[in-house]
Amino acid sequence: MHETVVDLLAQNESHAEEFDTRFDDVQDGQAPDAVTVCCSDSRVLQDHIWGNEEPGHLFTCGNIGNRVVQQTEAGEVVSGDVLYPLAHTGTETAIVVGHTGCGAVTATYDALTDGVDEPAGIEHCLGLLKPHLEPGVEALPDDLDRTDAINHLVEYNVDRQVELLRESDDVPDAVDVVGVVYDFQDVYGGRRGEVHVVNIAGETDVETLREDNDEIAERIDRLWEY
């Protein structure tokens, strides 16, 4: 068997020993406190960024570009994986998690500016991002280099996904929607691995957010006020 699989199974042995009793309260059902929508990236450890090691606490979704929507015959709708805990498990917090240097945002930026040639599956995912990011690309300041432009668009994408959740009739009104950016590239000036809050319920003004959320004020920051 492939060495990587052997190594992973060995790690699972340790996991199973540690978690043996942690499923007692959730074996027959779940009521997660939050659903997180992260970008599919090996550097973004979806549970670990929150220090989570408790089964049943977080409902984690991952895809290219931390998207909350999918395309159906009825048009664009909130993805079933994101919607399920909001509709069926009593979850009332949704967190969109972007990250610095996002490859999906980079590819979408390239597709909108120069064009890209990707396999059909990736092209489909970029196609879901493009209409939402195109206004952001057009609004980028002229003096940004490519790296800064991408990280500005990361925030813009998080904002758009928050907006899509908040505007959907399928998402209950009681759901709190928050947008954050996970930074492992020293972009925000904090420690690598910190989560920076950029959007709460559609509000993006940093000073307003800090005044209204003083308990997390030090984690509220933005690169771009557009």
GROMACS .gro file of C-alpha atoms in nm:
model
  226
    1MET     CA    1   0.000   0.000   0.000
    2HIS     CA    2   0.112   0.356  -0.065
    3GLU     CA    3   0.333   0.491   0.215
    4THR     CA    4   0.117   0.801   0.258
    5VAL     CA    5  -0.193   0.590   0.326
    6VAL     CA    6  -0.001   0.375   0.574
    7ASP     CA    7   0.116   0.686   0.758
    8LEU     CA    8  -0.234   0.834   0.765
    9LEU     CA    9  -0.383   0.515   0.904
   10ALA     CA   10  -0.120   0.514   1.177
   11GLN     CA   11  -0.219   0.868   1.268
   12ASN     CA   12  -0.583   0.760   1.271
   13GLU     CA   13  -0.496   0.493   1.524
   14SER     CA   14  -0.379   0.766   1.761
   15HIS     CA   15  -0.689   0.971   1.682
   16ALA     CA   16  -0.920   0.679   1.758
   17GLU     CA   17  -0.751   0.617   2.092
   18GLU     CA   18  -0.783   0.982   2.193
   19PHE     CA   19  -1.140   1.032   2.069
   20ASP     CA   20  -1.288   0.699   2.176
   21THR     CA   21  -1.530   0.853   2.429
   22ARG     CA   22  -1.577   1.194   2.264
   23PHE     CA   23  -1.862   1.071   2.045
   24ASP     CA   24  -2.081   0.960   2.337
   25ASP     CA   25  -2.306   1.265   2.322
   26VAL     CA   26  -2.327   1.295   1.943
   27GLN     CA   27  -2.341   0.939   1.813
   28ASP     CA   28  -2.710   0.965   1.729
   29GLY     CA   29  -2.740   1.328   1.622
   30GLN     CA   30  -2.580   1.668   1.596
   31ALA     CA   31  -2.654   2.029   1.686
   32PRO     CA   32  -2.338   2.218   1.587
   33ASP     CA   33  -2.290   2.571   1.718
   34ALA     CA   34  -2.167   2.704   1.384
   35VAL     CA   35  -2.121   2.611   1.021
   36THR     CA   36  -1.791   2.724   0.872
   37VAL     CA   37  -1.738   2.762   0.497
   38CYS     CA   38  -1.366   2.743   0.426
   39CYS     CA   39  -1.157   2.737   0.114
   40SER     CA   40  -1.022   2.397   0.012
   41ASP     CA   41  -0.653   2.448   0.085
   42SER     CA   42  -0.409   2.217   0.261
   43ARG     CA   43  -0.280   2.511   0.467
   44VAL     CA   44  -0.622   2.589   0.616
   45LEU     CA   45  -0.686   2.334   0.892
   46GLN     CA   46  -1.056   2.391   0.925
   47ASP     CA   47  -1.107   2.269   1.282
   48HIS     CA   48  -0.765   2.349   1.416
   49ILE     CA   49  -0.785   2.719   1.334
   50TRP     CA   50  -1.057   2.738   1.601
   51GLY     CA   51  -0.882   2.501   1.840
   52ASN     CA   52  -1.170   2.261   1.791
   53GLU     CA   53  -1.131   1.897   1.890
   54GLU     CA   54  -1.490   1.825   1.993
   55PRO     CA   55  -1.710   1.622   1.756
   56GLY     CA   56  -2.042   1.796   1.703
   57HIS     CA   57  -1.921   2.150   1.773
   58LEU     CA   58  -1.855   2.275   1.418
   59PHE     CA   59  -2.010   2.177   1.086
   60THR     CA   60  -1.725   2.230   0.840
   61CYS     CA   61  -1.769   2.283   0.466
   62GLY     CA   62  -1.486   2.330   0.221
   63ASN     CA   63  -1.468   2.415  -0.148
   64ILE     CA   64  -1.272   2.619  -0.401
   65GLY     CA   65  -1.312   2.982  -0.300
   66ASN     CA   66  -1.517   2.935   0.021
   67ARG     CA   67  -1.836   2.963  -0.184
   68VAL     CA   68  -2.180   2.946  -0.027
   69VAL     CA   69  -2.371   2.896  -0.353
   70GLN     CA   70  -2.419   2.634  -0.621
   71GLN     CA   71  -2.583   2.642  -0.963
   72THR     CA   72  -2.905   2.446  -1.011
   73GLU     CA   73  -3.187   2.434  -1.265
   74ALA     CA   74  -3.361   2.692  -1.047
   75GLY     CA   75  -3.060   2.920  -1.070
   76GLU     CA   76  -2.805   3.009  -0.806
   77VAL     CA   77  -2.896   2.886  -0.457
   78VAL     CA   78  -2.723   2.841  -0.122
   79SER     CA   79  -2.528   2.516  -0.135
   80GLY     CA   80  -2.690   2.221   0.034
   81ASP     CA   81  -2.385   2.144   0.247
   82VAL     CA   82  -2.392   2.498   0.390
   83LEU     CA   83  -2.769   2.511   0.423
   84TYR     CA   84  -2.818   2.172   0.588
   85PRO     CA   85  -2.709   2.267   0.944
   86LEU     CA   86  -2.891   2.601   0.920
   87ALA     CA   87  -3.214   2.431   0.813
   88HIS     CA   88  -3.202   2.105   1.008
   89THR     CA   89  -2.975   2.109   1.314
   90GLY     CA   90  -3.063   2.438   1.481
   91THR     CA   91  -2.732   2.601   1.391
   92GLU     CA   92  -2.760   2.980   1.410
   93THR     CA   93  -2.408   3.097   1.321
   94ALA     CA   94  -2.246   3.084   0.977
   95ILE     CA   95  -1.883   3.186   0.929
   96VAL     CA   96  -1.731   3.242   0.585
   97VAL     CA   97  -1.355   3.179   0.608
   98GLY     CA   98  -1.133   3.325   0.337
   99HIS     CA   99  -0.755   3.309   0.354
  100THR     CA  100  -0.462   3.516   0.236
  101GLY     CA  101  -0.309   3.425  -0.098
  102CYS     CA  102  -0.619   3.229  -0.200
  103GLY     CA  103  -0.558   3.025  -0.514
  104ALA     CA  104  -0.925   3.029  -0.613
  105VAL     CA  105  -0.942   3.407  -0.591
  106THR     CA  106  -0.612   3.430  -0.781
  107ALA     CA  107  -0.743   3.205  -1.058
  108THR     CA  108  -1.066   3.403  -1.077
  109TYR     CA  109  -0.872   3.727  -1.097
  110ASP     CA  110  -0.664   3.582  -1.381
  111ALA     CA  111  -0.976   3.452  -1.556
  112LEU     CA  112  -1.132   3.798  -1.544
  113THR     CA  113  -0.820   3.984  -1.657
  114ASP     CA  114  -0.621   3.754  -1.887
  115GLY     CA  115  -0.822   3.433  -1.920
  116VAL     CA  116  -0.724   3.088  -1.794
  117ASP     CA  117  -0.733   2.734  -1.927
  118GLU     CA  118  -0.848   2.493  -1.657
  119PRO     CA  119  -1.013   2.149  -1.649
  120ALA     CA  120  -1.392   2.163  -1.667
  121GLY     CA  121  -1.447   2.100  -1.297
  122ILE     CA  122  -1.222   2.384  -1.191
  123GLU     CA  123  -1.364   2.608  -1.462
  124HIS     CA  124  -1.711   2.545  -1.323
  125CYS     CA  125  -1.604   2.655  -0.975
  126LEU     CA  126  -1.439   2.968  -1.113
  127GLY     CA  127  -1.755   3.036  -1.309
  128LEU     CA  128  -1.948   3.052  -0.981
  129LEU     CA  129  -1.703   3.307  -0.842
  130LYS     CA  130  -1.653   3.527  -1.149
  131PRO     CA  131  -1.984   3.719  -1.154
  132HIS     CA  132  -1.947   3.803  -0.785
  133LEU     CA  133  -1.581   3.907  -0.803
  134GLU     CA  134  -1.589   4.097  -1.133
  135PRO     CA  135  -1.709   4.426  -0.975
  136GLY     CA  136  -1.432   4.391  -0.718
  137VAL     CA  137  -1.167   4.349  -0.984
  138GLU     CA  138  -1.296   4.659  -1.162
  139ALA     CA  139  -1.287   4.858  -0.835
  140LEU     CA  140  -0.929   4.765  -0.737
  141PRO     CA  141  -0.700   5.066  -0.681
  142ASP     CA  142  -0.455   5.113  -0.968
  143ASP     CA  143  -0.147   5.124  -0.745
  144LEU     CA  144  -0.177   4.768  -0.610
  145ASP     CA  145   0.068   4.499  -0.709
  146ARG     CA  146  -0.064   4.152  -0.791
  147THR     CA  147  -0.021   4.011  -0.439
  148ASP     CA  148  -0.202   4.302  -0.276
  149ALA     CA  149  -0.476   4.290  -0.538
  150ILE     CA  150  -0.541   3.924  -0.461
  151ASN     CA  151  -0.562   3.984  -0.087
  152HIS     CA  152  -0.799   4.276  -0.139
  153LEU     CA  153  -1.016   4.045  -0.347
  154VAL     CA  154  -1.005   3.781  -0.075
  155GLU     CA  155  -1.187   4.027   0.150
  156TYR     CA  156  -1.422   4.124  -0.129
  157ASN     CA  157  -1.508   3.760  -0.190
  158VAL     CA  158  -1.579   3.702   0.178
  159ASP     CA  159  -1.812   4.004   0.173
  160ARG     CA  160  -1.997   3.872  -0.130
  161GLN     CA  161  -2.046   3.527   0.025
  162VAL     CA  162  -2.175   3.686   0.347
  163GLU     CA  163  -2.412   3.893   0.136
  164LEU     CA  164  -2.538   3.588  -0.051
  165LEU     CA  165  -2.619   3.410   0.275
  166ARG     CA  166  -2.793   3.711   0.424
  167GLU     CA  167  -3.005   3.771   0.114
  168SER     CA  168  -3.115   3.410   0.068
  169ASP     CA  169  -3.475   3.329   0.160
  170ASP     CA  170  -3.356   2.978   0.248
  171VAL     CA  171  -3.138   3.100   0.537
  172PRO     CA  172  -3.340   3.164   0.855
  173ASP     CA  173  -3.344   3.526   0.972
  174ALA     CA  174  -3.207   3.423   1.312
  175VAL     CA  175  -2.876   3.311   1.163
  176ASP     CA  176  -2.576   3.531   1.244
  177VAL     CA  177  -2.340   3.559   0.946
  178VAL     CA  178  -1.975   3.653   0.996
  179GLY     CA  179  -1.690   3.688   0.747
  180VAL     CA  180  -1.326   3.634   0.839
  181VAL     CA  181  -0.984   3.598   0.677
  182TYR     CA  182  -0.727   3.345   0.797
  183ASP     CA  183  -0.377   3.486   0.762
  184PHE     CA  184  -0.064   3.271   0.734
  185GLN     CA  185   0.129   3.508   0.507
  186ASP     CA  186   0.192   3.808   0.737
  187VAL     CA  187  -0.060   4.022   0.549
  188TYR     CA  188  -0.248   4.169   0.845
  189GLY     CA  189   0.052   4.221   1.069
  190GLY     CA  190  -0.056   3.979   1.343
  191ARG     CA  191   0.063   3.629   1.417
  192ARG     CA  192   0.056   3.365   1.146
  193GLY     CA  193  -0.259   3.161   1.183
  194GLU     CA  194  -0.471   3.442   1.323
  195VAL     CA  195  -0.830   3.489   1.211
  196HIS     CA  196  -0.924   3.848   1.129
  197VAL     CA  197  -1.291   3.949   1.136
  198VAL     CA  198  -1.380   4.162   0.833
  199ASN     CA  199  -1.759   4.143   0.818
  200ILE     CA  200  -2.036   4.097   1.073
  201ALA     CA  201  -2.391   4.077   0.939
  202GLY     CA  202  -2.295   4.285   0.637
  203GLU     CA  203  -2.119   4.560   0.832
  204THR     CA  204  -1.763   4.616   0.706
  205ASP     CA  205  -1.662   4.952   0.854
  206VAL     CA  206  -1.376   4.872   1.092
  207GLU     CA  207  -1.446   5.147   1.346
  208THR     CA  208  -1.815   5.064   1.361
  209LEU     CA  209  -1.740   4.695   1.402
  210ARG     CA  210  -1.493   4.763   1.681
  211GLU     CA  211  -1.733   4.992   1.865
  212ASP     CA  212  -2.016   4.741   1.842
  213ASN     CA  213  -1.803   4.435   1.924
  214ASP     CA  214  -1.551   4.549   2.183
  215GLU     CA  215  -1.491   4.195   2.312
  216ILE     CA  216  -1.325   4.102   1.979
  217ALA     CA  217  -1.210   4.450   1.872
  218GLU     CA  218  -0.846   4.343   1.847
  219ARG     CA  219  -0.939   4.080   1.588
  220ILE     CA  220  -1.134   4.318   1.363
  221ASP     CA  221  -0.935   4.450   1.068
  222ARG     CA  222  -0.958   4.510   0.696
  223LEU     CA  223  -0.720   4.580   0.410
  224TRP     CA  224  -0.979   4.746   0.189
  225GLU     CA  225  -1.262   4.992   0.248
  226TYR     CA  226  -1.418   5.010  -0.099
   0.00000   0.00000   0.00000
